[in-house]
Amino acid sequence: MTRPDKTRLKLNFLCVCCALGLAMPFSYGWGLSSDQEQELVYTADGNSTIANSNGQRIVTVRDNVFVKQGSMELRGSQAVFEYDIDSNELQRITVTGAPARFQQEPDSGEGLIQGSSDTIIYLIGAQAVIDMTGNASFNQNGSQMQCVRIQHNIDDGSTEMTGPCSGTLPPQSN
């Protein structure tokens, strides 16, 4: 099994939530800024494969997968890491499970951000995106959402949901 040594992720999470076609802004804190400076590590109990295809190196790890960088954690049955062959930069992690799970501690100290869904895609770029699809749920600081799809931006704390959705929002303080 090969580990993506010294791979750096830019942890700027994009949460985008559209409920029944309407955007609903929620105020969530962003992930610890120090997370992006940490090494990405993973463990898996099953077999792994590495393949090159269309300019990408694809690393697949299976069975009881755990991925961690700083306070950011992903868990699931399988994880697929997609690297650009030329730059050796990690571009995307796709985690599947029953369910796949995500969590991260925000800089703001506003409570642990947690999410789960059938599939979690972590897109790495100028703004990294956590895209939770299929039986998606998202929780932080008393707010809970369940939707078909939830996207989360830790950079600005925005969240959008694709419905149908349901959820709970805590009382607002003045």
JSON list of C-alpha atoms in Angstrom, two decimals:
[
{"chain": "A", "resi": 1, "resn": "MET", "atom": "CA", "xyz": [0.00, 0.00, 0.00]},
{"chain": "A", "resi": 2, "resn": "THR", "atom": "CA", "xyz": [1.39, 3.39, -0.98]},
{"chain": "A", "resi": 3, "resn": "ARG", "atom": "CA", "xyz": [0.75, 6.46, 1.14]},
{"chain": "A", "resi": 4, "resn": "PRO", "atom": "CA", "xyz": [0.58, 9.94, -0.45]},
{"chain": "A", "resi": 5, "resn": "ASP", "atom": "CA", "xyz": [3.60, 11.27, 1.52]},
{"chain": "A", "resi": 6, "resn": "LYS", "atom": "CA", "xyz": [3.96, 15.02, 2.05]},
{"chain": "A", "resi": 7, "resn": "THR", "atom": "CA", "xyz": [0.86, 15.78, 0.04]},
{"chain": "A", "resi": 8, "resn": "ARG", "atom": "CA", "xyz": [-0.50, 19.16, 1.03]},
{"chain": "A", "resi": 9, "resn": "LEU", "atom": "CA", "xyz": [-4.17, 20.00, 0.84]},
{"chain": "A", "resi": 10, "resn": "LYS", "atom": "CA", "xyz": [-5.55, 23.49, 0.77]},
{"chain": "A", "resi": 11, "resn": "LEU", "atom": "CA", "xyz": [-8.40, 23.22, 3.23]},
{"chain": "A", "resi": 12, "resn": "ASN", "atom": "CA", "xyz": [-10.79, 25.89, 2.17]},
{"chain": "A", "resi": 13, "resn": "PHE", "atom": "CA", "xyz": [-14.12, 24.11, 2.25]},
{"chain": "A", "resi": 14, "resn": "LEU", "atom": "CA", "xyz": [-17.05, 25.16, 0.09]},
{"chain": "A", "resi": 15, "resn": "CYS", "atom": "CA", "xyz": [-20.49, 24.29, 1.45]},
{"chain": "A", "resi": 16, "resn": "VAL", "atom": "CA", "xyz": [-23.22, 25.13, -0.93]},
{"chain": "A", "resi": 17, "resn": "CYS", "atom": "CA", "xyz": [-26.82, 24.27, -0.01]},
{"chain": "A", "resi": 18, "resn": "CYS", "atom": "CA", "xyz": [-29.89, 24.81, -2.23]},
{"chain": "A", "resi": 19, "resn": "ALA", "atom": "CA", "xyz": [-33.18, 23.79, -0.65]},
{"chain": "A", "resi": 20, "resn": "LEU", "atom": "CA", "xyz": [-35.91, 23.21, -3.22]},
{"chain": "A", "resi": 21, "resn": "GLY", "atom": "CA", "xyz": [-34.04, 25.42, -5.66]},
{"chain": "A", "resi": 22, "resn": "LEU", "atom": "CA", "xyz": [-33.64, 28.30, -3.19]},
{"chain": "A", "resi": 23, "resn": "ALA", "atom": "CA", "xyz": [-30.27, 29.18, -1.70]},
{"chain": "A", "resi": 24, "resn": "MET", "atom": "CA", "xyz": [-30.29, 29.35, 2.08]},
{"chain": "A", "resi": 25, "resn": "PRO", "atom": "CA", "xyz": [-27.26, 30.97, 3.71]},
{"chain": "A", "resi": 26, "resn": "PHE", "atom": "CA", "xyz": [-26.09, 29.57, 7.03]},
{"chain": "A", "resi": 27, "resn": "SER", "atom": "CA", "xyz": [-23.31, 31.04, 9.12]},
{"chain": "A", "resi": 28, "resn": "TYR", "atom": "CA", "xyz": [-20.76, 28.35, 9.88]},
{"chain": "A", "resi": 29, "resn": "GLY", "atom": "CA", "xyz": [-17.16, 28.82, 10.87]},
{"chain": "A", "resi": 30, "resn": "TRP", "atom": "CA", "xyz": [-14.36, 27.74, 8.59]},
{"chain": "A", "resi": 31, "resn": "GLY", "atom": "CA", "xyz": [-11.87, 24.94, 9.25]},
{"chain": "A", "resi": 32, "resn": "LEU", "atom": "CA", "xyz": [-8.72, 25.46, 11.24]},
{"chain": "A", "resi": 33, "resn": "SER", "atom": "CA", "xyz": [-6.36, 27.50, 9.08]},
{"chain": "A", "resi": 34, "resn": "SER", "atom": "CA", "xyz": [-3.48, 25.35, 10.34]},
{"chain": "A", "resi": 35, "resn": "ASP", "atom": "CA", "xyz": [-5.06, 22.21, 8.79]},
{"chain": "A", "resi": 36, "resn": "GLN", "atom": "CA", "xyz": [-3.71, 23.05, 5.35]},
{"chain": "A", "resi": 37, "resn": "GLU", "atom": "CA", "xyz": [-0.16, 23.02, 6.73]},
{"chain": "A", "resi": 38, "resn": "GLN", "atom": "CA", "xyz": [-0.50, 19.46, 8.01]},
{"chain": "A", "resi": 39, "resn": "GLU", "atom": "CA", "xyz": [0.48, 16.25, 6.24]},
{"chain": "A", "resi": 40, "resn": "LEU", "atom": "CA", "xyz": [-2.34, 14.15, 4.78]},
{"chain": "A", "resi": 41, "resn": "VAL", "atom": "CA", "xyz": [-2.37, 10.64, 6.25]},
{"chain": "A", "resi": 42, "resn": "TYR", "atom": "CA", "xyz": [-4.66, 7.69, 5.68]},
{"chain": "A", "resi": 43, "resn": "THR", "atom": "CA", "xyz": [-5.23, 4.14, 6.83]},
{"chain": "A", "resi": 44, "resn": "ALA", "atom": "CA", "xyz": [-7.23, 1.34, 5.23]},
{"chain": "A", "resi": 45, "resn": "ASP", "atom": "CA", "xyz": [-7.75, -2.32, 6.12]},
{"chain": "A", "resi": 46, "resn": "GLY", "atom": "CA", "xyz": [-8.15, -3.66, 2.58]},
{"chain": "A", "resi": 47, "resn": "ASN", "atom": "CA", "xyz": [-6.37, -3.79, -0.76]},
{"chain": "A", "resi": 48, "resn": "SER", "atom": "CA", "xyz": [-5.09, -0.74, -2.62]},
{"chain": "A", "resi": 49, "resn": "THR", "atom": "CA", "xyz": [-4.42, 0.03, -6.26]},
{"chain": "A", "resi": 50, "resn": "ILE", "atom": "CA", "xyz": [-2.51, 2.72, -8.16]},
{"chain": "A", "resi": 51, "resn": "ALA", "atom": "CA", "xyz": [-3.25, 3.45, -11.82]},
{"chain": "A", "resi": 52, "resn": "ASN", "atom": "CA", "xyz": [-2.40, 6.20, -14.30]},
{"chain": "A", "resi": 53, "resn": "SER", "atom": "CA", "xyz": [-5.17, 7.42, -16.60]},
{"chain": "A", "resi": 54, "resn": "ASN", "atom": "CA", "xyz": [-5.75, 10.61, -18.62]},
{"chain": "A", "resi": 55, "resn": "GLY", "atom": "CA", "xyz": [-2.95, 12.56, -16.94]},
{"chain": "A", "resi": 56, "resn": "GLN", "atom": "CA", "xyz": [-3.93, 11.50, -13.45]},
{"chain": "A", "resi": 57, "resn": "ARG", "atom": "CA", "xyz": [-2.57, 9.06, -10.89]},
{"chain": "A", "resi": 58, "resn": "ILE", "atom": "CA", "xyz": [-5.50, 7.33, -9.19]},
{"chain": "A", "resi": 59, "resn": "VAL", "atom": "CA", "xyz": [-4.85, 5.77, -5.77]},
{"chain": "A", "resi": 60, "resn": "THR", "atom": "CA", "xyz": [-7.74, 3.65, -4.44]},
{"chain": "A", "resi": 61, "resn": "VAL", "atom": "CA", "xyz": [-7.80, 2.34, -0.86]},
{"chain": "A", "resi": 62, "resn": "ARG", "atom": "CA", "xyz": [-10.50, 0.04, 0.49]},
{"chain": "A", "resi": 63, "resn": "ASP", "atom": "CA", "xyz": [-12.15, -1.18, 3.68]},
{"chain": "A", "resi": 64, "resn": "ASN", "atom": "CA", "xyz": [-12.45, 0.89, 6.83]},
{"chain": "A", "resi": 65, "resn": "VAL", "atom": "CA", "xyz": [-10.76, 3.97, 5.34]},
{"chain": "A", "resi": 66, "resn": "PHE", "atom": "CA", "xyz": [-9.67, 6.90, 7.52]},
{"chain": "A", "resi": 67, "resn": "VAL", "atom": "CA", "xyz": [-8.18, 10.10, 6.00]},
{"chain": "A", "resi": 68, "resn": "LYS", "atom": "CA", "xyz": [-6.88, 12.93, 8.21]},
{"chain": "A", "resi": 69, "resn": "GLN", "atom": "CA", "xyz": [-5.22, 16.30, 7.75]},
{"chain": "A", "resi": 70, "resn": "GLY", "atom": "CA", "xyz": [-5.05, 18.42, 10.88]},
{"chain": "A", "resi": 71, "resn": "SER", "atom": "CA", "xyz": [-8.56, 18.49, 12.34]},
{"chain": "A", "resi": 72, "resn": "MET", "atom": "CA", "xyz": [-10.21, 17.41, 9.03]},
{"chain": "A", "resi": 73, "resn": "GLU", "atom": "CA", "xyz": [-11.26, 13.75, 8.95]},
{"chain": "A", "resi": 74, "resn": "LEU", "atom": "CA", "xyz": [-12.95, 11.59, 6.31]},
{"chain": "A", "resi": 75, "resn": "ARG", "atom": "CA", "xyz": [-14.15, 8.02, 6.94]},
{"chain": "A", "resi": 76, "resn": "GLY", "atom": "CA", "xyz": [-15.74, 5.45, 4.67]},
{"chain": "A", "resi": 77, "resn": "SER", "atom": "CA", "xyz": [-15.57, 2.09, 2.92]},
{"chain": "A", "resi": 78, "resn": "GLN", "atom": "CA", "xyz": [-13.38, 3.32, 0.05]},
{"chain": "A", "resi": 79, "resn": "ALA", "atom": "CA", "xyz": [-11.34, 6.41, -0.83]},
{"chain": "A", "resi": 80, "resn": "VAL", "atom": "CA", "xyz": [-10.08, 7.42, -4.27]},
{"chain": "A", "resi": 81, "resn": "PHE", "atom": "CA", "xyz": [-7.27, 10.01, -4.40]},
{"chain": "A", "resi": 82, "resn": "GLU", "atom": "CA", "xyz": [-6.81, 11.75, -7.77]},
{"chain": "A", "resi": 83, "resn": "TYR", "atom": "CA", "xyz": [-3.44, 13.42, -8.44]},
{"chain": "A", "resi": 84, "resn": "ASP", "atom": "CA", "xyz": [-2.27, 15.47, -11.40]},
{"chain": "A", "resi": 85, "resn": "ILE", "atom": "CA", "xyz": [0.65, 13.44, -12.82]},
{"chain": "A", "resi": 86, "resn": "ASP", "atom": "CA", "xyz": [2.64, 16.52, -13.94]},
{"chain": "A", "resi": 87, "resn": "SER", "atom": "CA", "xyz": [2.39, 18.56, -10.73]},
{"chain": "A", "resi": 88, "resn": "ASN", "atom": "CA", "xyz": [1.85, 15.63, -8.32]},
{"chain": "A", "resi": 89, "resn": "GLU", "atom": "CA", "xyz": [-0.84, 17.74, -6.65]},
{"chain": "A", "resi": 90, "resn": "LEU", "atom": "CA", "xyz": [-3.85, 16.10, -5.08]},
{"chain": "A", "resi": 91, "resn": "GLN", "atom": "CA", "xyz": [-6.98, 17.40, -6.81]},
{"chain": "A", "resi": 92, "resn": "ARG", "atom": "CA", "xyz": [-9.82, 15.32, -5.41]},
{"chain": "A", "resi": 93, "resn": "ILE", "atom": "CA", "xyz": [-10.68, 12.72, -2.79]},
{"chain": "A", "resi": 94, "resn": "THR", "atom": "CA", "xyz": [-13.88, 10.69, -3.20]},
{"chain": "A", "resi": 95, "resn": "VAL", "atom": "CA", "xyz": [-15.01, 8.71, -0.16]},
{"chain": "A", "resi": 96, "resn": "THR", "atom": "CA", "xyz": [-17.93, 6.28, -0.29]},
{"chain": "A", "resi": 97, "resn": "GLY", "atom": "CA", "xyz": [-19.53, 4.40, 2.56]},
{"chain": "A", "resi": 98, "resn": "ALA", "atom": "CA", "xyz": [-22.65, 3.46, 4.35]},
{"chain": "A", "resi": 99, "resn": "PRO", "atom": "CA", "xyz": [-22.40, 6.31, 5.19]},
{"chain": "A", "resi": 100, "resn": "ALA", "atom": "CA", "xyz": [-19.18, 8.19, 4.43]},
{"chain": "A", "resi": 101, "resn": "ARG", "atom": "CA", "xyz": [-18.39, 10.73, 7.16]},
{"chain": "A", "resi": 102, "resn": "PHE", "atom": "CA", "xyz": [-16.68, 14.14, 7.36]},
{"chain": "A", "resi": 103, "resn": "GLN", "atom": "CA", "xyz": [-15.71, 16.31, 10.33]},
{"chain": "A", "resi": 104, "resn": "GLN", "atom": "CA", "xyz": [-13.56, 19.36, 10.96]},
{"chain": "A", "resi": 105, "resn": "GLU", "atom": "CA", "xyz": [-12.91, 21.78, 13.79]},
{"chain": "A", "resi": 106, "resn": "PRO", "atom": "CA", "xyz": [-13.53, 25.42, 12.80]},
{"chain": "A", "resi": 107, "resn": "ASP", "atom": "CA", "xyz": [-11.16, 28.32, 13.61]},
{"chain": "A", "resi": 108, "resn": "SER", "atom": "CA", "xyz": [-14.10, 30.14, 15.15]},
{"chain": "A", "resi": 109, "resn": "GLY", "atom": "CA", "xyz": [-14.52, 27.59, 17.94]},
{"chain": "A", "resi": 110, "resn": "GLU", "atom": "CA", "xyz": [-18.24, 27.44, 17.08]},
{"chain": "A", "resi": 111, "resn": "GLY", "atom": "CA", "xyz": [-18.48, 23.67, 17.43]},
{"chain": "A", "resi": 112, "resn": "LEU", "atom": "CA", "xyz": [-17.33, 20.70, 15.41]},
{"chain": "A", "resi": 113, "resn": "ILE", "atom": "CA", "xyz": [-18.58, 20.59, 11.80]},
{"chain": "A", "resi": 114, "resn": "GLN", "atom": "CA", "xyz": [-19.89, 17.10, 10.96]},
{"chain": "A", "resi": 115, "resn": "GLY", "atom": "CA", "xyz": [-21.46, 15.61, 7.87]},
{"chain": "A", "resi": 116, "resn": "SER", "atom": "CA", "xyz": [-22.33, 12.27, 6.32]},
{"chain": "A", "resi": 117, "resn": "SER", "atom": "CA", "xyz": [-23.70, 10.95, 3.04]},
{"chain": "A", "resi": 118, "resn": "ASP", "atom": "CA", "xyz": [-23.44, 8.03, 0.62]},
{"chain": "A", "resi": 119, "resn": "THR", "atom": "CA", "xyz": [-20.61, 9.82, -1.23]},
{"chain": "A", "resi": 120, "resn": "ILE", "atom": "CA", "xyz": [-18.35, 12.65, -0.10]},
{"chain": "A", "resi": 121, "resn": "ILE", "atom": "CA", "xyz": [-16.21, 14.41, -2.69]},
{"chain": "A", "resi": 122, "resn": "TYR", "atom": "CA", "xyz": [-13.48, 16.72, -1.44]},
{"chain": "A", "resi": 123, "resn": "LEU", "atom": "CA", "xyz": [-12.43, 19.00, -4.31]},
{"chain": "A", "resi": 124, "resn": "ILE", "atom": "CA", "xyz": [-9.11, 20.72, -3.73]},
{"chain": "A", "resi": 125, "resn": "GLY", "atom": "CA", "xyz": [-8.38, 24.03, -5.44]},
{"chain": "A", "resi": 126, "resn": "ALA", "atom": "CA", "xyz": [-8.52, 27.78, -4.89]},
{"chain": "A", "resi": 127, "resn": "GLN", "atom": "CA", "xyz": [-11.63, 27.03, -2.85]},
{"chain": "A", "resi": 128, "resn": "ALA", "atom": "CA", "xyz": [-11.86, 23.46, -1.66]},
{"chain": "A", "resi": 129, "resn": "VAL", "atom": "CA", "xyz": [-15.34, 21.95, -1.65]},
{"chain": "A", "resi": 130, "resn": "ILE", "atom": "CA", "xyz": [-16.92, 19.20, 0.42]},
{"chain": "A", "resi": 131, "resn": "ASP", "atom": "CA", "xyz": [-19.77, 17.82, -1.70]},
{"chain": "A", "resi": 132, "resn": "MET", "atom": "CA", "xyz": [-22.00, 15.33, 0.13]},
{"chain": "A", "resi": 133, "resn": "THR", "atom": "CA", "xyz": [-24.46, 13.47, -2.10]},
{"chain": "A", "resi": 134, "resn": "GLY", "atom": "CA", "xyz": [-27.11, 10.89, -1.22]},
{"chain": "A", "resi": 135, "resn": "ASN", "atom": "CA", "xyz": [-28.77, 10.93, 2.20]},
{"chain": "A", "resi": 136, "resn": "ALA", "atom": "CA", "xyz": [-26.65, 13.94, 3.14]},
{"chain": "A", "resi": 137, "resn": "SER", "atom": "CA", "xyz": [-26.68, 15.37, 6.64]},
{"chain": "A", "resi": 138, "resn": "PHE", "atom": "CA", "xyz": [-24.77, 18.32, 8.07]},
{"chain": "A", "resi": 139, "resn": "ASN", "atom": "CA", "xyz": [-24.51, 19.41, 11.71]},
{"chain": "A", "resi": 140, "resn": "GLN", "atom": "CA", "xyz": [-22.87, 22.26, 13.56]},
{"chain": "A", "resi": 141, "resn": "ASN", "atom": "CA", "xyz": [-23.68, 24.24, 16.66]},
{"chain": "A", "resi": 142, "resn": "GLY", "atom": "CA", "xyz": [-27.30, 23.13, 16.95]},
{"chain": "A", "resi": 143, "resn": "SER", "atom": "CA", "xyz": [-28.07, 23.43, 13.22]},
{"chain": "A", "resi": 144, "resn": "GLN", "atom": "CA", "xyz": [-28.96, 20.19, 11.46]},
{"chain": "A", "resi": 145, "resn": "MET", "atom": "CA", "xyz": [-29.81, 19.60, 7.81]},
{"chain": "A", "resi": 146, "resn": "GLN", "atom": "CA", "xyz": [-30.81, 16.49, 5.88]},
{"chain": "A", "resi": 147, "resn": "CYS", "atom": "CA", "xyz": [-30.97, 16.78, 2.08]},
{"chain": "A", "resi": 148, "resn": "VAL", "atom": "CA", "xyz": [-30.32, 14.96, -1.14]},
{"chain": "A", "resi": 149, "resn": "ARG", "atom": "CA", "xyz": [-27.11, 16.98, -1.57]},
{"chain": "A", "resi": 150, "resn": "ILE", "atom": "CA", "xyz": [-25.15, 19.40, 0.63]},
{"chain": "A", "resi": 151, "resn": "GLN", "atom": "CA", "xyz": [-22.07, 21.38, -0.40]},
{"chain": "A", "resi": 152, "resn": "HIS", "atom": "CA", "xyz": [-19.96, 23.10, 2.26]},
{"chain": "A", "resi": 153, "resn": "ASN", "atom": "CA", "xyz": [-17.46, 26.02, 1.95]},
{"chain": "A", "resi": 154, "resn": "ILE", "atom": "CA", "xyz": [-15.32, 26.33, 5.05]},
{"chain": "A", "resi": 155, "resn": "ASP", "atom": "CA", "xyz": [-13.59, 29.46, 3.68]},
{"chain": "A", "resi": 156, "resn": "ASP", "atom": "CA", "xyz": [-16.62, 31.64, 4.04]},
{"chain": "A", "resi": 157, "resn": "GLY", "atom": "CA", "xyz": [-18.83, 29.25, 5.99]},
{"chain": "A", "resi": 158, "resn": "SER", "atom": "CA", "xyz": [-21.55, 29.15, 3.34]},
{"chain": "A", "resi": 159, "resn": "THR", "atom": "CA", "xyz": [-23.74, 26.11, 2.86]},
{"chain": "A", "resi": 160, "resn": "GLU", "atom": "CA", "xyz": [-26.21, 25.23, 0.12]},
{"chain": "A", "resi": 161, "resn": "MET", "atom": "CA", "xyz": [-28.63, 22.31, -0.02]},
{"chain": "A", "resi": 162, "resn": "THR", "atom": "CA", "xyz": [-30.41, 20.55, -2.86]},
{"chain": "A", "resi": 163, "resn": "GLY", "atom": "CA", "xyz": [-33.84, 19.35, -1.80]},
{"chain": "A", "resi": 164, "resn": "PRO", "atom": "CA", "xyz": [-35.98, 17.93, -0.69]},
{"chain": "A", "resi": 165, "resn": "CYS", "atom": "CA", "xyz": [-34.56, 19.01, 2.67]},
{"chain": "A", "resi": 166, "resn": "SER", "atom": "CA", "xyz": [-35.45, 19.16, 6.31]},
{"chain": "A", "resi": 167, "resn": "GLY", "atom": "CA", "xyz": [-33.59, 20.55, 9.28]},
{"chain": "A", "resi": 168, "resn": "THR", "atom": "CA", "xyz": [-33.41, 22.38, 12.55]},
{"chain": "A", "resi": 169, "resn": "LEU", "atom": "CA", "xyz": [-31.97, 25.83, 13.21]},
{"chain": "A", "resi": 170, "resn": "PRO", "atom": "CA", "xyz": [-31.15, 27.02, 16.73]},
{"chain": "A", "resi": 171, "resn": "PRO", "atom": "CA", "xyz": [-32.80, 30.16, 18.10]},
{"chain": "A", "resi": 172, "resn": "GLN", "atom": "CA", "xyz": [-31.04, 33.35, 16.98]},
{"chain": "A", "resi": 173, "resn": "SER", "atom": "CA", "xyz": [-29.52, 35.57, 19.66]},
{"chain": "A", "resi": 174, "resn": "ASN", "atom": "CA", "xyz": [-29.68, 39.36, 19.29]}
]
